[in-house]
mmCIF file of C-alpha atoms in Angstrom:
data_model
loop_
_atom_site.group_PDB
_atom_site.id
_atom_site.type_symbol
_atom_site.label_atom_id
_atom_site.label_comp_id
_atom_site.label_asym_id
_atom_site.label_seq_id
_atom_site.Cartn_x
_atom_site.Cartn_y
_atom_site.Cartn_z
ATOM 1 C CA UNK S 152 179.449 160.564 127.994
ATOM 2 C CA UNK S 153 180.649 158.570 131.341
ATOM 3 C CA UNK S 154 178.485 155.805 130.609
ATOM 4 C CA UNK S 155 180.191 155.819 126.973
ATOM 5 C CA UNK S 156 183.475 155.910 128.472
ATOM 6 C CA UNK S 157 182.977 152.702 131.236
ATOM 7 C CA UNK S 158 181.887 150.918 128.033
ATOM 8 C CA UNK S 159 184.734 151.532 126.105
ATOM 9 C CA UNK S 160 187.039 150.672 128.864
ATOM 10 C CA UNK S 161 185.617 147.466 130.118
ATOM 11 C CA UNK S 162 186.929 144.149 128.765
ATOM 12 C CA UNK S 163 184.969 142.736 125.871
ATOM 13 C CA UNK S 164 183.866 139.132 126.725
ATOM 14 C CA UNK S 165 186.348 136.547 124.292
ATOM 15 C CA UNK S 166 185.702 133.555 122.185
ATOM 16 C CA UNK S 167 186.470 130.906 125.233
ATOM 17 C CA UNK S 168 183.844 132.822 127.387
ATOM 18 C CA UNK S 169 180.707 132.327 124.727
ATOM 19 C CA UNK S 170 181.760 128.810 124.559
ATOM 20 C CA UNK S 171 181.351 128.055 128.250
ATOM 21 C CA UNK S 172 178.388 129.338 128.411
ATOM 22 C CA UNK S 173 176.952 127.196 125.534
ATOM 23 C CA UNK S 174 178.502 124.029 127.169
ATOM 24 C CA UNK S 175 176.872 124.983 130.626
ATOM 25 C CA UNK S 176 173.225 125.554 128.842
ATOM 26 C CA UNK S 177 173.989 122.599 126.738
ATOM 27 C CA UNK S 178 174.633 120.742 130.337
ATOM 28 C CA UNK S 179 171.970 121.517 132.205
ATOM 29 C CA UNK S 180 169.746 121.064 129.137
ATOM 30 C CA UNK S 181 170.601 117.566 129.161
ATOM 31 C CA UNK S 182 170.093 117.165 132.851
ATOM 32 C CA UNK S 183 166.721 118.501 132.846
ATOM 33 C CA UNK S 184 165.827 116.158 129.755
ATOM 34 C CA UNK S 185 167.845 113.175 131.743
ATOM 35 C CA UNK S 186 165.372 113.642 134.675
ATOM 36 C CA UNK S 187 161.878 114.173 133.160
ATOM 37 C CA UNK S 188 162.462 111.820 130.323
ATOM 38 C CA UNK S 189 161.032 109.362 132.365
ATOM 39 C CA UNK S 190 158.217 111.139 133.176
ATOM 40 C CA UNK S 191 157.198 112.281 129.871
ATOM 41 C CA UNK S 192 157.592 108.483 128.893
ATOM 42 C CA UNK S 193 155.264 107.203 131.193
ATOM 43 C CA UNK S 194 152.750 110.016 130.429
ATOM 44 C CA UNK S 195 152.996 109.454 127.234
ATOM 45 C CA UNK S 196 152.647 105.292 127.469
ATOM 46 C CA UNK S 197 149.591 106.485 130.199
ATOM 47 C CA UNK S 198 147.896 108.244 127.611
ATOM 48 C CA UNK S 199 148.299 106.186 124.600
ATOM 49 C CA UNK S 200 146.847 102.964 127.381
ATOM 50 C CA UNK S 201 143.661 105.098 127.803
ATOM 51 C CA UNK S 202 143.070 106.177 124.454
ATOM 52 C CA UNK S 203 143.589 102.481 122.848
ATOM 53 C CA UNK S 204 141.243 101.346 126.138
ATOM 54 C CA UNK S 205 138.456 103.766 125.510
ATOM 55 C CA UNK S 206 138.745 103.133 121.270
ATOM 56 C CA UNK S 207 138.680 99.279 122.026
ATOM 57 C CA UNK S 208 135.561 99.578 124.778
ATOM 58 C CA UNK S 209 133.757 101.953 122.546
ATOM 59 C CA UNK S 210 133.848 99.301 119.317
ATOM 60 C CA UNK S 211 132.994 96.147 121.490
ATOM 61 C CA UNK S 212 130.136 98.052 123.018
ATOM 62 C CA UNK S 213 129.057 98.990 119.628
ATOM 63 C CA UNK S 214 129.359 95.806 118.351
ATOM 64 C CA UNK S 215 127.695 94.342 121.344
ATOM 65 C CA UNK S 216 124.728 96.732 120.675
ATOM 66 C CA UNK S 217 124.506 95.643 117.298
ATOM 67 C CA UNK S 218 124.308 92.356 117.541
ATOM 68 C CA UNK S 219 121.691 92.248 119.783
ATOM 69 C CA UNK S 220 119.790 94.600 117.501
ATOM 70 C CA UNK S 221 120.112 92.352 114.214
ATOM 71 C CA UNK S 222 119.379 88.505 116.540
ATOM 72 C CA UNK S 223 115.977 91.178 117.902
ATOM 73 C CA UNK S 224 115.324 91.585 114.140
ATOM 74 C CA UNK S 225 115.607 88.267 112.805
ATOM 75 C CA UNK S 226 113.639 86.915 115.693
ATOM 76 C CA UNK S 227 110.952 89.024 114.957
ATOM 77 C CA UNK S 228 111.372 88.157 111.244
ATOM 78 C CA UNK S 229 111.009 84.602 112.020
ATOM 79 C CA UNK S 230 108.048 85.004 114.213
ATOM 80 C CA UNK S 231 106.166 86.559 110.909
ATOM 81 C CA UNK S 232 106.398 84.269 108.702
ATOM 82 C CA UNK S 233 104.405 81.737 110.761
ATOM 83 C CA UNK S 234 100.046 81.671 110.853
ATOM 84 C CA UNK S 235 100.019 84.113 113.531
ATOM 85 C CA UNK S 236 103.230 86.219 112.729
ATOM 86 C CA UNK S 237 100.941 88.923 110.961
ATOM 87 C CA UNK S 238 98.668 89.416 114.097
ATOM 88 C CA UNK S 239 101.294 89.139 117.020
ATOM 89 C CA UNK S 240 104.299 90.660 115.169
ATOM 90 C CA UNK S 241 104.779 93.710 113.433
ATOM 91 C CA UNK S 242 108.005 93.495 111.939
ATOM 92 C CA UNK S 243 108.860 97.005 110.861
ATOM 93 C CA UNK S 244 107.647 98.042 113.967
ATOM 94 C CA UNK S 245 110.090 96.108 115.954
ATOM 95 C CA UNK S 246 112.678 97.015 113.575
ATOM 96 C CA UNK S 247 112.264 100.922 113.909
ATOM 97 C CA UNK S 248 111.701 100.640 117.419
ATOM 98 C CA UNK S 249 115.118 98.334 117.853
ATOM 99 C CA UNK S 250 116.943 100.173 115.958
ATOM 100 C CA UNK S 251 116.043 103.239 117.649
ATOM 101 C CA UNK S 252 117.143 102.291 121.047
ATOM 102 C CA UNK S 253 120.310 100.944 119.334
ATOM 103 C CA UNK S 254 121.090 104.019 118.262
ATOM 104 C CA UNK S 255 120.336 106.009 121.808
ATOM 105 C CA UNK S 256 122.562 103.157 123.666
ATOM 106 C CA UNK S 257 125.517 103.725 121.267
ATOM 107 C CA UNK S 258 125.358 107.345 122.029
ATOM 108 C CA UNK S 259 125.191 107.164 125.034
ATOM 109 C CA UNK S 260 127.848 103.955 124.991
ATOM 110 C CA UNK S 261 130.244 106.342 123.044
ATOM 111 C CA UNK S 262 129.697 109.623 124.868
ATOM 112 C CA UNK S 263 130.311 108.380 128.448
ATOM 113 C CA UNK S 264 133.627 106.256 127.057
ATOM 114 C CA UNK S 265 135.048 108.774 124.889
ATOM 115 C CA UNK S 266 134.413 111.480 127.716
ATOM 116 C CA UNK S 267 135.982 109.319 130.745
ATOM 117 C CA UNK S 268 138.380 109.079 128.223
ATOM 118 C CA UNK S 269 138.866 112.773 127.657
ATOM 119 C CA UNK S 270 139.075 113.254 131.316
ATOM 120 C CA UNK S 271 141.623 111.312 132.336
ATOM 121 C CA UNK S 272 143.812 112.063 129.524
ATOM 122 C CA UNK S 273 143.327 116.106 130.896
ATOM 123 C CA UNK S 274 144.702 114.616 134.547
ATOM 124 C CA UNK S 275 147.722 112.495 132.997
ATOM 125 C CA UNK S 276 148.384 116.106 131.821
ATOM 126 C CA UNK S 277 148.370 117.189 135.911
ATOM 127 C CA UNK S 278 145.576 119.695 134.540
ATOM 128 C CA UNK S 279 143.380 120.994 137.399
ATOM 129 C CA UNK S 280 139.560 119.533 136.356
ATOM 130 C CA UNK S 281 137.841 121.566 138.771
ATOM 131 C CA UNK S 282 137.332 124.833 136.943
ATOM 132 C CA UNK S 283 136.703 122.973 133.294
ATOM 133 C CA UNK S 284 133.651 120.470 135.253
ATOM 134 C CA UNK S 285 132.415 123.666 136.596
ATOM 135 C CA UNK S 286 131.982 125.979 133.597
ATOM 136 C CA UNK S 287 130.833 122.483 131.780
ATOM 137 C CA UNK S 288 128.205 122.062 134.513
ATOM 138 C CA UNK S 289 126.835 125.697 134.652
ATOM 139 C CA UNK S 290 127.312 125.377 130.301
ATOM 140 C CA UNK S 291 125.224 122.611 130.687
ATOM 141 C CA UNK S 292 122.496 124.212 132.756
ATOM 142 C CA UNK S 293 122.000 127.363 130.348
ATOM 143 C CA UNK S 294 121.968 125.076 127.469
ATOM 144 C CA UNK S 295 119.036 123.025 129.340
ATOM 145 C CA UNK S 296 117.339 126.557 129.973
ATOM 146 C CA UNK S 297 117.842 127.454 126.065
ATOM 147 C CA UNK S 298 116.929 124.080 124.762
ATOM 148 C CA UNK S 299 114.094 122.797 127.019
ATOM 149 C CA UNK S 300 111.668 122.339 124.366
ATOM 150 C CA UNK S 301 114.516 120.244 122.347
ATOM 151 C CA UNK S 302 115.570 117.799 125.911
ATOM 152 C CA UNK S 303 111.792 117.032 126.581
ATOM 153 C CA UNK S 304 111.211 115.767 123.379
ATOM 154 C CA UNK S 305 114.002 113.944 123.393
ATOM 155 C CA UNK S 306 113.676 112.323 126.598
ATOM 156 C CA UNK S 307 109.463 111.766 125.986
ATOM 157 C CA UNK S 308 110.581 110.205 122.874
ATOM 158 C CA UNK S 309 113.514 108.029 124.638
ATOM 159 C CA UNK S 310 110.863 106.603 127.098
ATOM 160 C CA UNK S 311 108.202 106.486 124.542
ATOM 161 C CA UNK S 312 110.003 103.641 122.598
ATOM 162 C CA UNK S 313 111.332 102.368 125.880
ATOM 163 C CA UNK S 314 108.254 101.506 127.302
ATOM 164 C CA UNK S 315 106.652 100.654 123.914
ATOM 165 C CA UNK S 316 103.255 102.929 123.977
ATOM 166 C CA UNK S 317 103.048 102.470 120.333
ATOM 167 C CA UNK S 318 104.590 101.935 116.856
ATOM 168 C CA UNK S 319 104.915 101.567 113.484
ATOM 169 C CA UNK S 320 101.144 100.699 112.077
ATOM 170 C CA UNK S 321 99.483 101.107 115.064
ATOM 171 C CA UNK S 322 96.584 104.188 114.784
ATOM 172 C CA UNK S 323 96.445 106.206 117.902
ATOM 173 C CA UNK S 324 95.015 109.207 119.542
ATOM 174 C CA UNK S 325 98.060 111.994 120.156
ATOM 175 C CA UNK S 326 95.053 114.302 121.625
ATOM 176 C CA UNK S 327 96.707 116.879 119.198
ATOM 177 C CA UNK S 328 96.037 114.292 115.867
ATOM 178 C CA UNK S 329 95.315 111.552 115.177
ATOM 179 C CA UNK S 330 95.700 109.032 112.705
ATOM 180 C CA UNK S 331 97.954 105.551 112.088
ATOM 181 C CA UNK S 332 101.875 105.890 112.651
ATOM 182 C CA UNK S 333 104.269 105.734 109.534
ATOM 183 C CA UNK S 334 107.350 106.653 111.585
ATOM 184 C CA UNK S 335 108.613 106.638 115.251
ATOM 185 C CA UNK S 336 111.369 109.096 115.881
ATOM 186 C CA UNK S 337 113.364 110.627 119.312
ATOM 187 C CA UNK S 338 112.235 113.824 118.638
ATOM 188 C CA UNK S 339 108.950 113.747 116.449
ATOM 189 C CA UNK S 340 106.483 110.743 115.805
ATOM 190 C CA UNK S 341 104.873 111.106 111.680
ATOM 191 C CA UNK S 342 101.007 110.369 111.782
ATOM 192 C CA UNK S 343 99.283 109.442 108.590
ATOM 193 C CA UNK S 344 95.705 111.186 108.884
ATOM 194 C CA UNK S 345 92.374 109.805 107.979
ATOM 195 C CA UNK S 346 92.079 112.008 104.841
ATOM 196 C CA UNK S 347 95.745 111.298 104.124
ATOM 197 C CA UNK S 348 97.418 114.246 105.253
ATOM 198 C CA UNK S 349 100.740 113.770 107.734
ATOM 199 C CA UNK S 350 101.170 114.992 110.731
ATOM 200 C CA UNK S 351 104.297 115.919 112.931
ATOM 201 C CA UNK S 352 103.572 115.634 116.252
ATOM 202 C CA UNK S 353 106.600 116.466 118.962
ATOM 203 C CA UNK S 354 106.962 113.601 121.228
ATOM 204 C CA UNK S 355 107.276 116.719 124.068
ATOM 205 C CA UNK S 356 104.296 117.807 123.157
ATOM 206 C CA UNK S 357 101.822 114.648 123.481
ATOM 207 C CA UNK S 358 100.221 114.422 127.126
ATOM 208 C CA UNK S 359 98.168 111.522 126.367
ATOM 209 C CA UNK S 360 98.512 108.522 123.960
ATOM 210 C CA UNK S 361 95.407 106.362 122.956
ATOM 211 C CA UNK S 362 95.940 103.562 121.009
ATOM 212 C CA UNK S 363 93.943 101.451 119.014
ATOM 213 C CA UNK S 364 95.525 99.059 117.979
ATOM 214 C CA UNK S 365 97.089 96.691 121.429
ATOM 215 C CA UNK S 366 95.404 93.970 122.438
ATOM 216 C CA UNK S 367 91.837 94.132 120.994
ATOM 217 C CA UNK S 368 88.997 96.459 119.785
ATOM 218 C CA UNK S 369 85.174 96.135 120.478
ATOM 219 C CA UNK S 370 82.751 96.737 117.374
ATOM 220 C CA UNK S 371 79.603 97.970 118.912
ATOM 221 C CA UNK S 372 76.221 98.481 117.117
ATOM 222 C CA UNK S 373 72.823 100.347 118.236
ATOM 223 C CA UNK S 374 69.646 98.881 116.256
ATOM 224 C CA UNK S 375 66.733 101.380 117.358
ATOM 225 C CA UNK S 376 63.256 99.956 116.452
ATOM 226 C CA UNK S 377 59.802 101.103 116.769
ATOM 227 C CA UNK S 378 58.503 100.542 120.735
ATOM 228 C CA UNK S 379 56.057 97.918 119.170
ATOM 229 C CA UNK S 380 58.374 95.732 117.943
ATOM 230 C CA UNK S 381 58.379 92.299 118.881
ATOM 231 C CA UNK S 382 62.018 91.803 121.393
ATOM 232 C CA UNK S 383 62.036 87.862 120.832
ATOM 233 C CA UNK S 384 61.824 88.383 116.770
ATOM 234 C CA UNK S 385 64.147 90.928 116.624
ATOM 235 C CA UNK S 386 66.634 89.254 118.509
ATOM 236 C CA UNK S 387 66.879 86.278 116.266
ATOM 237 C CA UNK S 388 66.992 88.668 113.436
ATOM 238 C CA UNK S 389 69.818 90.117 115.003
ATOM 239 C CA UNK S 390 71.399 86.564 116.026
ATOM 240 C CA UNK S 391 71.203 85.584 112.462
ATOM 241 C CA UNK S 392 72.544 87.966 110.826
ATOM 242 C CA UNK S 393 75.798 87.826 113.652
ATOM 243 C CA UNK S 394 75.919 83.719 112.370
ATOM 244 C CA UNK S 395 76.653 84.530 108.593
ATOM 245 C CA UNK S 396 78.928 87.345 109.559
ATOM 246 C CA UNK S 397 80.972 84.584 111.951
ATOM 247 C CA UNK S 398 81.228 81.873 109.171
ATOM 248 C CA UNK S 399 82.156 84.149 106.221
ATOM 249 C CA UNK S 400 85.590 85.056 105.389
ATOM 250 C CA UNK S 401 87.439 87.569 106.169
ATOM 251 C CA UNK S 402 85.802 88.346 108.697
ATOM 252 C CA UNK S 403 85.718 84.889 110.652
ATOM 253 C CA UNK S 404 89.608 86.118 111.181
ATOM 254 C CA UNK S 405 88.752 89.290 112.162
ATOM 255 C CA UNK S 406 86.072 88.157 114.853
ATOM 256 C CA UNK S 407 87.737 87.319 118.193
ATOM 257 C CA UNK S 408 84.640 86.087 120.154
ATOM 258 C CA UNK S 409 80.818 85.503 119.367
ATOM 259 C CA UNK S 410 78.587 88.258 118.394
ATOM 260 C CA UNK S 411 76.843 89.162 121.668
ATOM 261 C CA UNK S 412 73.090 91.197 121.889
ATOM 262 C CA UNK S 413 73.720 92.484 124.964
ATOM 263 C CA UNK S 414 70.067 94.190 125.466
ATOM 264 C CA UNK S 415 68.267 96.864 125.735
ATOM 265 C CA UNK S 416 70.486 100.030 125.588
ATOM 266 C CA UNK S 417 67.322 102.538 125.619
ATOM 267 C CA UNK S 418 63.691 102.974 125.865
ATOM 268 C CA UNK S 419 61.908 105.882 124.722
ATOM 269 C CA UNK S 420 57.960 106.978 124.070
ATOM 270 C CA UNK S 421 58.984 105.846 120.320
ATOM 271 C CA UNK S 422 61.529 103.961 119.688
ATOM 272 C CA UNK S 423 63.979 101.573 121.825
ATOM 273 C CA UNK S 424 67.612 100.844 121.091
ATOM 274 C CA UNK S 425 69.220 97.008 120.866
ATOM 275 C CA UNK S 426 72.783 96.940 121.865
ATOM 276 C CA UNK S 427 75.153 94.477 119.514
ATOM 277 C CA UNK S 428 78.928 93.888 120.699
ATOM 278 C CA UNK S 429 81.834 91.821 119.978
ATOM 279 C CA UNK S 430 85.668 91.589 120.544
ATOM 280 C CA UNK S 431 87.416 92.242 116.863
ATOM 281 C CA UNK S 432 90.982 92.327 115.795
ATOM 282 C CA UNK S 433 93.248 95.504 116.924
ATOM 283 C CA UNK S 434 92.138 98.301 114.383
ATOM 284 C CA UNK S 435 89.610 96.132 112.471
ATOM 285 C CA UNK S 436 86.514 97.241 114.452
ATOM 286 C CA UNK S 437 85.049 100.276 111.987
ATOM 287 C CA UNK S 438 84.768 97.260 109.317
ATOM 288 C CA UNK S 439 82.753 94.787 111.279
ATOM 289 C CA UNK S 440 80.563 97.481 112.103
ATOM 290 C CA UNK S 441 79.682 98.740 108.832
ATOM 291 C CA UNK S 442 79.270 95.232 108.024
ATOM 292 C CA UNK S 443 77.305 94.322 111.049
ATOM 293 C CA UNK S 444 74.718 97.126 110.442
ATOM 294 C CA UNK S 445 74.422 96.117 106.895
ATOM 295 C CA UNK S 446 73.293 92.518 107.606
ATOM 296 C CA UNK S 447 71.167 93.620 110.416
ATOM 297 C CA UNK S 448 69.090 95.881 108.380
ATOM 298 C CA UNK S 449 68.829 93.664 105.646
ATOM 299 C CA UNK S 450 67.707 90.659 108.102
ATOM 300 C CA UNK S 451 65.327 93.385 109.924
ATOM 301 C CA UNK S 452 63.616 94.053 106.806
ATOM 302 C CA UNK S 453 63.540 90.247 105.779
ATOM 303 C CA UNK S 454 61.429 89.719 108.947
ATOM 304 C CA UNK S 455 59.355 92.564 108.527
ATOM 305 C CA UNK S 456 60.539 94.682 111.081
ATOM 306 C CA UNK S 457 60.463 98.966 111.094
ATOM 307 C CA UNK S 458 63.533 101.095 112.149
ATOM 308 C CA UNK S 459 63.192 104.012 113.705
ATOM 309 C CA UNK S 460 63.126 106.813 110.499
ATOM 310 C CA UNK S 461 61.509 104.469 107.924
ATOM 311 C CA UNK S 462 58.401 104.935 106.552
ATOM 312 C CA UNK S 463 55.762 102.565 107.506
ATOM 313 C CA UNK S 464 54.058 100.127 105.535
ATOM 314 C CA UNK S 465 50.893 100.474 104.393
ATOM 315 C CA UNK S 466 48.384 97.281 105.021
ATOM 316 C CA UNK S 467 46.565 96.109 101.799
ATOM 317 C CA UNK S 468 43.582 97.323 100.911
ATOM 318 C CA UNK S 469 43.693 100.242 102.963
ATOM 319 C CA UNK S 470 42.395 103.749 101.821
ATOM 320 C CA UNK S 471 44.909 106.100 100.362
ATOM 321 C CA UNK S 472 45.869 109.385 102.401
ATOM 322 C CA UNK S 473 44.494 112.325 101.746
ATOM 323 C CA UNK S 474 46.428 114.123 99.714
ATOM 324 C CA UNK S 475 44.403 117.766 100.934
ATOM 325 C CA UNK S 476 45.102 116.426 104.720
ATOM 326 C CA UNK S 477 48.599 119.186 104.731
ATOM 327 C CA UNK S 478 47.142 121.791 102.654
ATOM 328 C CA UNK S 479 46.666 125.188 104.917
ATOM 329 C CA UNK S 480 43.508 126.802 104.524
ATOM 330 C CA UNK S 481 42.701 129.858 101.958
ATOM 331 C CA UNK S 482 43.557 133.259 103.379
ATOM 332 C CA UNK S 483 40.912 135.632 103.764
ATOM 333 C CA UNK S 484 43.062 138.228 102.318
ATOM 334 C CA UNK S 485 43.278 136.247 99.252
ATOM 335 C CA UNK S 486 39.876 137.825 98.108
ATOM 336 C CA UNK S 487 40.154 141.455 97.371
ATOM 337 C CA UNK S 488 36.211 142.729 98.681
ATOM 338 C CA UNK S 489 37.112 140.577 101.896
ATOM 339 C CA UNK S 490 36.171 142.503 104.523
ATOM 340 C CA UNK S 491 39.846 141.953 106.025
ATOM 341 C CA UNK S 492 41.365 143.064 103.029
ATOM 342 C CA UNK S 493 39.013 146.298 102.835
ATOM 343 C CA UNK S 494 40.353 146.730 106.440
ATOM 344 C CA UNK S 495 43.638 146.090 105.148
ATOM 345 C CA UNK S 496 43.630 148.694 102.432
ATOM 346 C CA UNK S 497 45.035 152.123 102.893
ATOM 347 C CA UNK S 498 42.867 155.410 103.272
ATOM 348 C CA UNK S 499 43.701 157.923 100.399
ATOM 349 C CA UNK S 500 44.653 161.118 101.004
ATOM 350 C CA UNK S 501 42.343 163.900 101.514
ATOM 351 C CA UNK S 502 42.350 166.330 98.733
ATOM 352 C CA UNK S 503 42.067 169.903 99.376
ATOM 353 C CA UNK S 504 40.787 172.681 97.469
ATOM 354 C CA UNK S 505 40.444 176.523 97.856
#
């Protein structure tokens, strides 16, 4: 009731009072825009500088990348289509592998840009980066914990097409599988197998790479003959058969260096083994041995000469084996008043009677 009665007697503000205040907001409202609009302008101008920097870096980086890319790809296109483009060059190869570290520099091209970028856009904002890098940083270290698996593939795979331990067409060893490579990616490398089926191999995964297919292979052939074979002839039945292999076509091509008898590999109470090398195309040595030990055996048998495993030739005129030499001898419990089958025989039981 007292409180009711100060209200009602003090004055009620007037019209000229509201008014005053609104001018004095209005005032200092316009002073406090009058001295941060230059602020705000050059934060503004500061901002839109680093964006149109970082958007302008990022595309002549990419473009950059690109270009080199395509002038990589046409080189190696030119290279094949000369005599030895087809043995030096493997074009898709080079293109996968280009275009694959293309992609891994953009990335990285556009995520170190666009997040210095990011950055100092936050500080023309006069926001404190401290806290944000550190819950990025300890973000960053669980999601290395949770994706380990994912980052070591990735980073075998980056290195793997860095360094160039294989590619498109080649056939390697993954330890894992094996087989000839169809596709090369960052994170899994696709293996054709021998009986056709694919494989997908994680590049974190493979400890050891063997390929077949760099530089050269070596086609090697054992010939095992009888002990009493004469060394000098079957060497020149070997050499002879190496000389038509050399002049014929396709595998002249496929023959880097003369067919070599490099000796006796093995000597045994009955038989000894001849060892046949040579230096073949990358990935082409399974064919010049199947076709090496066909020529040899059919140039061993021209000159008369017994493999181990064959049956031996009988001289003319010669008496025919008995053919009652591997029969076993009767059994004596074949008769039944043998005395080993009366032996034999079991006793009958007694029969009793009251």
């Amino acid at each position: 009731m007292f409180l009711s009665a100060l209200l009602a007697a003090a004055p009620s503000p007037g019209p000229a009072d509201s008014l005053g205040e609104a001018a004095e907001q209005a005032g200092n409202a316009a002073g406090w825009v009058e001295e941060n609009w230059s602020t705000w302008l050059s934060t503004g101008l500061r901002i839109l500088l680093i964006v149109a920097v970082a958007i302008t870096l990022r595309y002549l980086i990419r473009r950059a990348l690109t270009n080199l890319i395509d002038r990589m790809n046409r080189s190696a296109q030119t290279v094949q289509g000369t005599a030895l483009g087809g043995l030096l060059v493997n074009a898709e190869r080079r293109r996968q592998r280009s275009e694959a570290i293309g992609s891994v520099l953009r990335s990285v091209a556009s995520f170190l840009i666009m997040g210095t970028a990011a950055l100092m856009v936050l500080g023309a904002f006069k926001i404190n980066l401290a806290p944000l890098l550190a819950s990025a940083g300890v973000a960053g270290v669980a999601l290395g914990f949770g994706a380990r698996n994912l980052v070591t593939d990735f980073l075998s795979g980056v290195f793997m097409i860095l360094e160039d331990q294989y590619g498109v067409g080649d056939s390697i060893d993954a330890g894992v599988a094996s087989g000839e490579v169809i596709e090369v990616g960052l994170r899994v490398t696709k293996l054709r197998g021998e009986n056709g089926a694919i494989w997908y191999v994680r590049n974190g995964e493979v400890k050891r790479i063997g390929n077949l297919s760099q530089g050269w292979s070596t086609a090697g052939v054992d010939v095992t003959v009888r002990p009493t074979e004469n060394l000098e002839r079957v060497r020149e039945a070997i050499t002879a058969a190496a000389d038509s292999l050399a002049k014929e076509e396709p595998w002249s091509e496929q023959l880097w260096g003369p067919v070599e008898v490099l000796g006796l590999d093995e000597v045994l109470l009955d038989s000894m083994t001849v060892r046949v090398s040579a230096k073949t195309m990358p990935g082409k040595s399974t064919g010049v041995e199947r076709e090496l030990r066909w020529r040899i055996k059919r140039a061993l048998d021209d000159a008369g000469i017994s493999m181990v495993g064959t049956v031996p030739a009988q001289a003319d005129g010669g008496s025919s084996p008995d053919p009652t030499a591997g029969m076993a001898a009767p059994s004596a419990y074949a008769s039944a008043t043998s005395p080993q089958s009366l032996a034999a025989t079991p006793i009958p039981p007694a029969t009793l009677t009251k």
